[in-house]
């Protein structure tokens, strides 16, 4: 796992993802707002172009392509497509020593971007003598069917093979191929994933237990589906992240939506908003400004790391703290909208390089995640009047269905994911049928509300950190890592060592027999 135009402010994530159509009601004027958080949005679409766009020197890999079946679940002769994957055997001790294969389950975006932001896997590979593989998720990055993204995204027929089930089958087929190609039949496979990728890692361990010995699923909201967690959970957690820094900041943001609405209704109001928020193009409707600001707040909650980072944008340590410092710190006479601009500017322009801001992050109006959220990845979202800093709205499936029919000609299947992978009564299910899964979550991450936050059994464990943000444990280690993060990663390493050790012991016992 990862905006309200049928996409998660995410995903990817991670997580990074769901199409929710909602209504924001103001006492003076009701406003229809199509909005829902995505895991990663545009940031995962292509590799970033800032200073981190090239693979860090220590991450050496080859880019390869594997011809995948378009449909794993039929026997029709459909065209194959090239699935890109990144592979490194630099530290692999080889098949004779049963070196493990570390396999990252690709998210909703360019796989190189995920590889560059998953330093934990690369850093522990030498310790385990592991091969490292990062496969790209179908329909994302360069791994598109039908010869081009334009053809692949053409209509519901060509998009119909973009599902989590097909992606997991891709991963399983690729692993089987690699094991054969490298004479590594007896080498254990460990799955990794963050956000939507974390969901895939957990689901793959459950659906294909013979393929991999275990999975580290970081920030994986596998419970963010119908009638499992309250729909207001995500936005309540985003709001809490700001409230814990400053109640005054929280209130300024809460008041700003009405201020934007009322300003937009005045003569020349849209021009004033355009100038106040330094937009490159004249604002056409206040909804676009809502979405832009909401995206910043949601992403800030996700990447509220305790050190400077460039995961999505170049941001300081504890970025929400800096946002609230600027919102609260305006001199006397500073308007609410001016305060909000100063705060949001931390997210969109902390380096000061942007001259103005473009609001449209998807000019073509279609992304892979929009399709997934309109079919099976339906994650209910709402905003409460009492505890949310966002305008109140209710989850409205009827509106979702209408929008998906209009955009893609399909009806969502909100109960399919939990039918396919489980979710309801997850503790009993995982206790009976699951093993060797780590669910890691940081409570600062708004997606943690849809995560597994309690230990299920001795081998299905939950690692929860109060100060953790979106899959922080999978990021590269830094000299500024807090002690709790260092300890969390060591715990994960010990659990993975245990999985591999148990696998070898069982193999030896079978060989002796």
Coordinates of C-alpha atoms in Angstrom, one line a residue:
X1 CA 0.0 0.0 0.0
X2 CA 0.5 4.7 -0.2
X3 CA -6.8 13.0 -4.1
X4 CA -10.5 12.9 -4.1
X5 CA -10.8 12.4 -7.8
X6 CA -11.0 8.7 -7.4
X7 CA -7.5 8.2 -6.1
X8 CA -5.8 7.7 -2.7
X9 CA -3.7 10.6 -1.5
X10 CA -1.2 7.4 -0.8
X11 CA -0.5 4.6 -2.1
X12 CA 1.9 2.8 -3.2
X13 CA 0.9 3.7 -0.5
X14 CA 2.3 3.0 -0.5
X15 CA 0.1 2.4 0.4
X16 CA 0.2 5.2 -1.9
X17 CA -5.0 4.4 -2.2
X18 CA -9.1 4.4 -2.7
X19 CA -11.8 6.1 -4.7
X20 CA -14.2 7.7 -2.3
X21 CA -16.8 10.3 -3.4
X22 CA -17.8 12.5 -0.6
X23 CA -19.8 15.6 0.2
X24 CA -18.5 18.5 2.2
X25 CA -21.3 20.5 3.7
X26 CA -21.0 24.1 4.9
X27 CA -23.8 25.9 6.7
X28 CA -23.9 28.6 4.1
X29 CA -23.3 26.6 0.9
X30 CA -23.0 22.8 0.4
X31 CA -20.0 21.8 -1.7
X32 CA -19.5 18.5 -3.4
X33 CA -15.9 17.4 -3.1
X34 CA -14.6 14.3 -4.7
X35 CA -11.7 13.4 -2.5
X36 CA -9.8 10.5 -0.8
X37 CA -6.2 10.0 0.2
X38 CA -3.8 8.1 -1.9
X39 CA -0.7 6.3 -0.8
X40 CA 1.8 8.1 -3.0
X41 CA 0.0 9.8 -5.8
X42 CA 2.2 11.4 -8.5
X43 CA 5.4 10.8 -6.5
X44 CA 5.6 7.1 -7.4
X45 CA 4.6 7.6 -11.0
X46 CA 8.2 8.1 -12.1
X47 CA 11.5 8.2 -10.4
X48 CA 12.1 11.5 -8.7
X49 CA 14.2 14.1 -10.5
X50 CA 15.8 15.7 -7.5
X51 CA 19.2 14.8 -6.0
X52 CA 18.0 11.4 -5.0
X53 CA 16.8 10.4 -8.5
X54 CA 20.0 8.3 -9.2
X55 CA 20.5 5.1 -7.3
X56 CA 22.7 5.7 -4.2
X57 CA 26.2 4.4 -4.9
X58 CA 25.8 1.5 -2.5
X59 CA 22.7 0.2 -4.3
X60 CA 24.1 -1.7 -7.2
X61 CA 21.6 -3.6 -9.4
X62 CA 20.9 -4.7 -12.9
X63 CA 17.7 -3.9 -14.8
X64 CA 16.1 -6.8 -16.5
X65 CA 12.8 -7.8 -18.1
X66 CA 10.7 -10.9 -17.8
X67 CA 7.9 -11.8 -20.2
X68 CA 4.8 -12.2 -18.0
X69 CA 1.4 -13.6 -18.9
X70 CA -1.3 -10.9 -19.2
X71 CA -3.8 -13.2 -17.5
X72 CA -2.6 -15.9 -15.1
X73 CA -6.1 -17.2 -14.4
X74 CA -7.2 -18.2 -17.9
X75 CA -5.8 -20.3 -20.7
X76 CA -6.5 -17.8 -23.4
X77 CA -3.6 -16.9 -25.7
X78 CA -3.2 -13.3 -24.7
X79 CA -0.1 -11.2 -25.4
X80 CA 2.6 -11.2 -22.8
X81 CA 4.2 -8.0 -21.5
X82 CA 7.7 -7.1 -20.2
X83 CA 7.9 -6.9 -16.4
X84 CA 10.9 -4.9 -15.3
X85 CA 12.8 -6.1 -12.3
X86 CA 15.9 -4.9 -10.5
X87 CA 18.3 -7.6 -9.3
X88 CA 21.5 -7.7 -7.3
X89 CA 23.6 -10.8 -6.6
X90 CA 26.5 -8.7 -5.3
X91 CA 26.2 -10.2 -1.7
X92 CA 24.4 -13.4 -2.6
X93 CA 26.4 -16.4 -1.3
X94 CA 24.9 -18.6 -4.0
X95 CA 22.6 -21.7 -4.1
X96 CA 25.1 -24.2 -2.6
X97 CA 25.1 -22.2 0.6
X98 CA 21.3 -21.7 0.3
X99 CA 21.6 -17.9 0.2
X100 CA 18.2 -16.3 0.7
X101 CA 16.3 -14.2 -1.8
X102 CA 15.0 -10.9 -0.6
X103 CA 12.0 -10.0 -2.7
X104 CA 10.3 -6.6 -2.5
X105 CA 6.7 -6.6 -3.6
X106 CA 6.5 -3.6 -6.0
X107 CA 3.9 -0.9 -5.4
X108 CA 1.8 1.4 -7.6
X109 CA 4.7 3.2 -9.3
X110 CA 8.2 3.2 -10.8
X111 CA 10.2 0.4 -9.1
X112 CA 13.5 2.3 -9.1
X113 CA 11.9 5.0 -6.9
X114 CA 10.9 2.3 -4.4
X115 CA 14.3 0.6 -4.6
X116 CA 16.0 3.9 -3.8
X117 CA 13.7 4.4 -0.8
X118 CA 14.0 0.9 0.7
X119 CA 17.5 1.0 2.1
X120 CA 16.8 -1.5 4.8
X121 CA 16.6 -4.4 2.4
X122 CA 19.9 -3.4 0.7
X123 CA 21.7 -2.8 4.1
X124 CA 20.8 -6.2 5.6
X125 CA 21.5 -8.2 2.4
X126 CA 25.3 -8.6 3.1
X127 CA 24.5 -9.8 6.6
X128 CA 22.3 -12.6 5.2
X129 CA 24.3 -13.2 2.0
X130 CA 21.1 -12.5 0.1
X131 CA 20.1 -11.9 -3.5
X132 CA 17.9 -8.7 -3.8
X133 CA 15.1 -8.5 -6.2
X134 CA 12.7 -5.5 -6.8
X135 CA 10.0 -6.4 -9.3
X136 CA 7.8 -3.7 -10.8
X137 CA 4.0 -3.9 -10.4
X138 CA 2.2 -4.5 -13.6
X139 CA 0.7 -1.4 -15.3
X140 CA 3.2 0.9 -13.5
X141 CA 6.6 2.3 -14.5
X142 CA 7.8 0.5 -17.6
X143 CA 5.9 -2.7 -16.9
X144 CA 2.8 -1.9 -19.1
X145 CA 0.9 -4.4 -21.4
X146 CA -0.2 -3.7 -24.9
X147 CA 3.0 -1.9 -25.9
X148 CA 2.3 1.4 -24.2
X149 CA 0.6 3.1 -21.3
X150 CA -1.9 4.8 -23.7
X151 CA -3.1 1.4 -24.9
X152 CA -3.0 -0.3 -21.5
X153 CA -5.1 2.5 -19.9
X154 CA -7.4 2.8 -22.9
X155 CA -10.6 1.4 -21.4
X156 CA -12.0 -1.1 -18.9
X157 CA -11.2 -4.1 -21.1
X158 CA -7.5 -3.3 -21.3
X159 CA -7.3 -2.3 -17.6
X160 CA -9.1 -5.4 -16.5
X161 CA -5.9 -7.2 -15.8
X162 CA -4.7 -4.6 -13.3
X163 CA -5.5 -6.4 -10.0
X164 CA -3.7 -7.3 -6.8
X165 CA -4.3 -11.0 -7.6
X166 CA -2.6 -10.8 -11.0
X167 CA 0.3 -8.8 -9.4
X168 CA 0.8 -11.5 -6.8
X169 CA 0.8 -14.2 -9.5
X170 CA 3.4 -12.1 -11.4
X171 CA 5.6 -12.1 -8.4
X172 CA 5.2 -15.9 -7.8
X173 CA 6.0 -16.7 -11.4
X174 CA 9.0 -14.5 -11.4
X175 CA 10.4 -16.1 -8.2
X176 CA 9.9 -19.5 -9.6
X177 CA 11.7 -18.5 -12.8
X178 CA 14.6 -17.0 -10.9
X179 CA 15.0 -20.0 -8.6
X180 CA 15.2 -22.2 -11.7
X181 CA 17.5 -19.9 -13.6
X182 CA 19.9 -19.6 -10.6
X183 CA 19.7 -23.2 -9.6
X184 CA 18.3 -21.9 -6.3
X185 CA 15.3 -24.2 -5.8
X186 CA 16.1 -24.7 -2.1
X187 CA 16.9 -21.0 -1.3
X188 CA 14.4 -19.4 1.0
X189 CA 12.5 -16.3 -0.1
X190 CA 11.7 -13.4 2.2
X191 CA 9.1 -10.9 1.1
X192 CA 9.3 -7.2 1.9
X193 CA 6.8 -4.4 1.2
X194 CA 5.7 -1.0 2.4
X195 CA 2.2 0.6 2.1
X196 CA 0.3 -1.1 -0.8
X197 CA 3.5 -3.2 -1.3
X198 CA 3.2 -4.2 2.4
X199 CA -0.3 -5.3 1.8
X200 CA 0.9 -7.4 -1.2
X201 CA 3.7 -8.9 0.9
X202 CA 1.3 -10.0 3.6
X203 CA -1.3 -11.3 1.2
X204 CA 1.3 -13.2 -0.8
X205 CA 2.6 -15.0 2.3
X206 CA -1.0 -16.1 2.9
X207 CA -1.9 -17.0 -0.7
X208 CA 1.5 -18.5 -1.7
X209 CA 3.0 -19.9 1.5
X210 CA 5.1 -22.4 -0.5
X211 CA 6.8 -19.5 -2.4
X212 CA 8.1 -17.5 0.5
X213 CA 9.1 -18.3 4.1
X214 CA 7.9 -15.0 5.6
X215 CA 7.0 -11.4 5.0
X216 CA 7.8 -8.0 6.5
X217 CA 4.7 -5.9 5.8
X218 CA 5.4 -2.3 6.8
X219 CA 2.6 0.3 7.1
X220 CA 0.2 -2.2 5.4
X221 CA -3.5 -1.1 5.9
X222 CA -5.0 -4.5 5.2
X223 CA -8.0 -3.6 7.4
X224 CA -8.9 -0.3 5.7
X225 CA -11.9 -1.9 4.0
X226 CA -15.6 -2.0 4.5
X227 CA -17.0 -2.5 8.0
X228 CA -13.6 -3.3 9.6
X229 CA -12.3 0.1 10.9
X230 CA -14.3 3.3 11.2
X231 CA -14.2 5.3 8.0
X232 CA -13.2 8.5 9.8
X233 CA -10.0 6.8 11.1
X234 CA -7.5 8.1 8.5
X235 CA -8.5 11.8 8.7
X236 CA -8.8 11.6 12.5
X237 CA -5.2 10.4 12.6
X238 CA -4.0 13.1 10.2
X239 CA -5.7 15.7 12.4
X240 CA -4.3 14.3 15.6
X241 CA -0.8 14.7 14.2
X242 CA -1.3 18.4 13.9
X243 CA -3.2 18.7 17.2
X244 CA -0.4 17.1 19.1
X245 CA 2.0 19.8 17.8
X246 CA -0.3 22.7 18.3
X247 CA -4.1 23.0 19.1
X248 CA -3.9 26.5 17.7
X249 CA -2.5 25.2 14.4
X250 CA -5.2 22.6 14.3
X251 CA -7.9 25.2 14.7
X252 CA -6.4 27.5 12.1
X253 CA -6.5 24.7 9.6
X254 CA -10.1 23.7 10.6
X255 CA -11.2 27.3 10.1
X256 CA -9.5 27.7 6.8
X257 CA -11.9 25.7 4.7
X258 CA -14.8 28.0 5.4
X259 CA -12.4 30.9 4.8
X260 CA -11.5 29.5 1.4
X261 CA -15.1 28.9 0.5
X262 CA -16.3 32.3 1.5
X263 CA -13.5 34.1 -0.2
X264 CA -14.1 32.1 -3.4
X265 CA -17.7 33.3 -3.5
X266 CA -16.8 37.0 -3.5
X267 CA -16.1 39.2 -6.5
X268 CA -12.6 38.5 -7.7
X269 CA -12.3 35.9 -4.9
X270 CA -10.7 33.3 -7.0
X271 CA -8.1 35.8 -8.2
X272 CA -7.4 36.7 -4.6
X273 CA -6.9 33.0 -3.7
X274 CA -4.7 32.5 -6.7
X275 CA -2.5 35.4 -5.5
X276 CA -2.5 34.4 -1.9
X277 CA -1.4 30.8 -2.6
X278 CA 1.0 31.8 -5.4
X279 CA -0.7 29.6 -8.0
X280 CA 0.7 29.4 -11.5
X281 CA -2.7 29.4 -13.1
X282 CA -5.9 31.2 -12.1
X283 CA -7.9 29.1 -9.7
X284 CA -11.1 27.9 -11.4
X285 CA -12.8 26.4 -8.4
X286 CA -12.2 26.3 -4.6
X287 CA -12.4 22.5 -4.7
X288 CA -9.0 22.3 -6.4
X289 CA -7.4 24.4 -3.6
X290 CA -9.0 22.1 -1.0
X291 CA -7.5 19.1 -2.6
X292 CA -4.1 20.7 -2.9
X293 CA -4.0 21.7 0.8
X294 CA -5.5 18.4 2.0
X295 CA -2.9 16.5 0.0
X296 CA -0.1 18.4 1.8
X297 CA -1.6 17.7 5.3
X298 CA -2.1 14.0 4.6
X299 CA 1.3 13.4 3.1
X300 CA 2.9 15.4 5.9
X301 CA 1.3 13.0 8.4
X302 CA 2.6 10.1 6.5
X303 CA 6.2 11.4 6.2
X304 CA 6.5 13.0 9.6
X305 CA 10.0 11.6 10.1
X306 CA 12.3 12.6 13.0
X307 CA 15.0 13.6 10.5
X308 CA 15.3 15.5 7.2
X309 CA 14.1 13.4 4.3
X310 CA 13.3 13.5 0.6
X311 CA 10.9 10.6 0.3
X312 CA 8.2 12.7 -1.4
X313 CA 9.4 16.2 -1.0
X314 CA 12.5 17.8 0.5
X315 CA 11.4 18.2 4.1
X316 CA 12.9 19.1 7.5
X317 CA 12.9 16.9 10.5
X318 CA 9.5 16.7 12.2
X319 CA 7.9 18.6 9.3
X320 CA 4.5 19.0 10.9
X321 CA 6.2 20.8 13.7
X322 CA 7.7 23.2 11.2
X323 CA 4.3 23.7 9.5
X324 CA 2.6 24.6 12.7
X325 CA 5.5 26.9 13.7
X326 CA 4.9 28.9 10.6
X327 CA 1.1 28.8 10.8
X328 CA 1.1 29.9 14.5
X329 CA 4.1 32.3 14.1
X330 CA 2.5 34.9 11.7
X331 CA 2.7 38.4 13.1
X332 CA -0.4 40.2 14.4
X333 CA -2.8 40.9 11.6
X334 CA -1.8 37.9 9.5
X335 CA -5.0 36.4 7.9
X336 CA -5.9 32.8 8.2
X337 CA -5.3 32.2 4.5
X338 CA -1.8 33.8 4.7
X339 CA -1.0 31.5 7.7
X340 CA -2.2 28.5 5.8
X341 CA -0.1 29.4 2.8
X342 CA 3.0 29.7 4.9
X343 CA 2.3 26.3 6.4
X344 CA 1.6 24.4 3.2
X345 CA 4.6 26.1 1.6
X346 CA 6.8 23.9 3.9
X347 CA 5.5 20.8 2.1
X348 CA 5.4 22.1 -1.5
X349 CA 8.4 24.4 -1.4
X350 CA 10.7 23.9 1.6
X351 CA 13.8 24.5 -0.6
X352 CA 12.3 27.8 -1.9
X353 CA 13.0 26.7 -5.5
X354 CA 9.4 26.7 -6.7
X355 CA 8.3 30.0 -8.3
X356 CA 4.6 29.1 -8.3
X357 CA 2.4 26.1 -7.8
X358 CA 0.5 23.8 -10.2
X359 CA -2.6 22.2 -8.6
X360 CA -3.2 19.5 -11.1
X361 CA -1.1 16.4 -10.3
X362 CA -2.8 14.2 -12.9
X363 CA -3.5 16.2 -16.1
X364 CA -4.7 13.1 -17.9
X365 CA -7.3 12.3 -15.3
X366 CA -6.4 8.7 -15.1
X367 CA -3.9 6.6 -13.1
X368 CA -3.5 3.0 -12.3
X369 CA -4.5 3.5 -8.7
X370 CA -7.8 5.2 -9.7
X371 CA -8.7 2.0 -11.6
X372 CA -7.7 -0.2 -8.7
X373 CA -9.7 2.0 -6.2
X374 CA -12.7 1.8 -8.6
X375 CA -12.7 -1.9 -8.7
X376 CA -11.3 -3.9 -5.7
X377 CA -9.3 -1.5 -3.5
X378 CA -12.3 0.4 -2.1
X379 CA -11.3 2.0 1.2
X380 CA -14.1 3.9 2.9
X381 CA -13.2 7.3 4.2
X382 CA -15.1 10.0 6.0
X383 CA -14.3 13.1 8.1
X384 CA -15.9 13.7 11.5
X385 CA -17.3 17.0 12.7
X386 CA -15.8 16.7 16.2
X387 CA -12.3 15.3 15.9
X388 CA -11.2 16.1 12.3
X389 CA -9.6 19.4 11.1
X390 CA -11.0 18.7 7.7
X391 CA -14.6 19.6 6.6
X392 CA -17.1 17.0 7.7
X393 CA -18.4 14.5 5.2
X394 CA -19.9 11.0 5.1
X395 CA -18.8 8.0 3.2
X396 CA -21.1 7.6 0.2
X397 CA -20.8 4.4 -1.7
X398 CA -23.6 5.4 -4.1
X399 CA -21.6 8.4 -5.3
X400 CA -18.5 6.2 -5.6
X401 CA -20.3 3.8 -7.8
X402 CA -21.7 6.6 -10.0
X403 CA -18.3 8.2 -10.4
X404 CA -16.6 4.9 -11.3
X405 CA -19.3 4.1 -13.8
X406 CA -18.8 7.5 -15.4
X407 CA -15.0 7.3 -15.4
X408 CA -14.4 3.6 -16.3
X409 CA -17.7 2.0 -17.0
X410 CA -17.3 -0.4 -14.0
X411 CA -18.9 -0.9 -10.6
X412 CA -16.6 -1.2 -7.5
X413 CA -16.6 -4.5 -5.6
X414 CA -16.1 -3.3 -2.1
X415 CA -16.3 -6.8 -0.5
X416 CA -14.0 -8.6 -2.9
X417 CA -10.6 -7.9 -1.3
X418 CA -11.8 -9.2 2.1
X419 CA -13.3 -12.2 0.3
X420 CA -10.1 -12.9 -1.5
X421 CA -7.6 -12.2 1.3
X422 CA -9.5 -11.9 4.5
X423 CA -9.9 -9.0 6.9
X424 CA -12.9 -9.5 9.0
X425 CA -12.0 -11.3 12.2
X426 CA -8.4 -11.1 11.1
X427 CA -7.0 -12.2 14.4
X428 CA -8.8 -15.5 14.3
X429 CA -8.0 -16.0 10.6
X430 CA -4.3 -15.3 11.0
X431 CA -3.9 -17.3 14.1
X432 CA -5.4 -20.4 12.4
X433 CA -3.9 -20.0 8.9
X434 CA -1.0 -17.5 9.0
X435 CA 2.6 -17.6 10.0
X436 CA 5.9 -15.7 9.7
X437 CA 4.5 -12.2 9.0
X438 CA 5.7 -9.0 10.6
X439 CA 3.2 -6.1 10.6
X440 CA 5.1 -3.0 11.5
X441 CA 3.3 0.3 12.0
X442 CA 4.1 3.8 13.4
X443 CA 1.2 5.5 15.1
X444 CA 2.1 8.8 13.5
X445 CA 1.2 7.3 10.1
X446 CA -2.5 7.8 9.3
X447 CA -2.6 4.5 7.5
X448 CA -1.7 2.7 10.8
X449 CA -5.4 2.9 11.7
X450 CA -6.0 0.2 9.1
X451 CA -3.1 -1.9 10.1
X452 CA -2.7 -4.9 12.4
X453 CA -1.6 -3.5 15.7
X454 CA -1.6 -6.5 18.0
X455 CA 0.4 -9.7 18.0
X456 CA -1.6 -12.6 16.6
X457 CA 0.7 -15.5 17.4
X458 CA 4.3 -16.3 18.1
X459 CA 5.1 -16.0 14.3
X460 CA 2.5 -13.3 13.3
X461 CA 3.7 -10.3 15.2
X462 CA 2.9 -6.6 15.3
X463 CA 5.7 -4.1 15.9
X464 CA 4.1 -0.8 16.8
X465 CA 6.1 2.4 17.5
X466 CA 4.5 5.6 18.9
X467 CA 6.8 8.0 16.9
X468 CA 7.0 6.0 13.7
X469 CA 5.7 7.4 10.4
X470 CA 5.0 5.7 7.0
X471 CA 7.2 2.6 6.7
X472 CA 10.1 4.4 8.3
X473 CA 11.7 1.0 9.2
X474 CA 12.2 0.2 5.5
X475 CA 14.1 3.4 4.8
X476 CA 17.9 3.7 4.9
X477 CA 19.5 4.0 8.3
X478 CA 20.9 7.4 9.2
X479 CA 23.1 8.8 11.9
X480 CA 20.0 10.6 13.2
X481 CA 17.9 7.4 13.7
X482 CA 16.3 7.4 17.2
X483 CA 17.1 4.4 19.4
X484 CA 13.6 3.0 19.1
X485 CA 14.0 2.7 15.3
X486 CA 17.4 1.0 15.6
X487 CA 15.9 -1.5 18.1
X488 CA 12.8 -2.1 15.8
X489 CA 15.0 -3.0 12.9
X490 CA 17.1 -5.3 15.0
X491 CA 14.0 -7.1 16.1
X492 CA 12.9 -7.5 12.5
X493 CA 16.3 -8.9 11.6
X494 CA 16.2 -11.4 14.4
X495 CA 12.7 -12.6 13.3
X496 CA 13.8 -13.0 9.7
X497 CA 16.9 -14.9 10.9
X498 CA 14.5 -17.2 12.8
X499 CA 12.4 -17.8 9.7
X500 CA 15.4 -18.7 7.6
X501 CA 16.9 -20.9 10.4
X502 CA 13.6 -22.8 10.8
X503 CA 13.4 -23.3 7.1
X504 CA 16.9 -24.8 7.0
X505 CA 16.3 -27.1 9.9
X506 CA 13.1 -28.5 8.4
X507 CA 14.9 -29.0 5.1
X508 CA 17.7 -30.8 6.8
X509 CA 15.2 -33.0 8.7
X510 CA 13.5 -33.9 5.5
X511 CA 16.8 -34.7 3.8
X512 CA 17.8 -36.9 6.7
X513 CA 14.5 -38.8 6.5

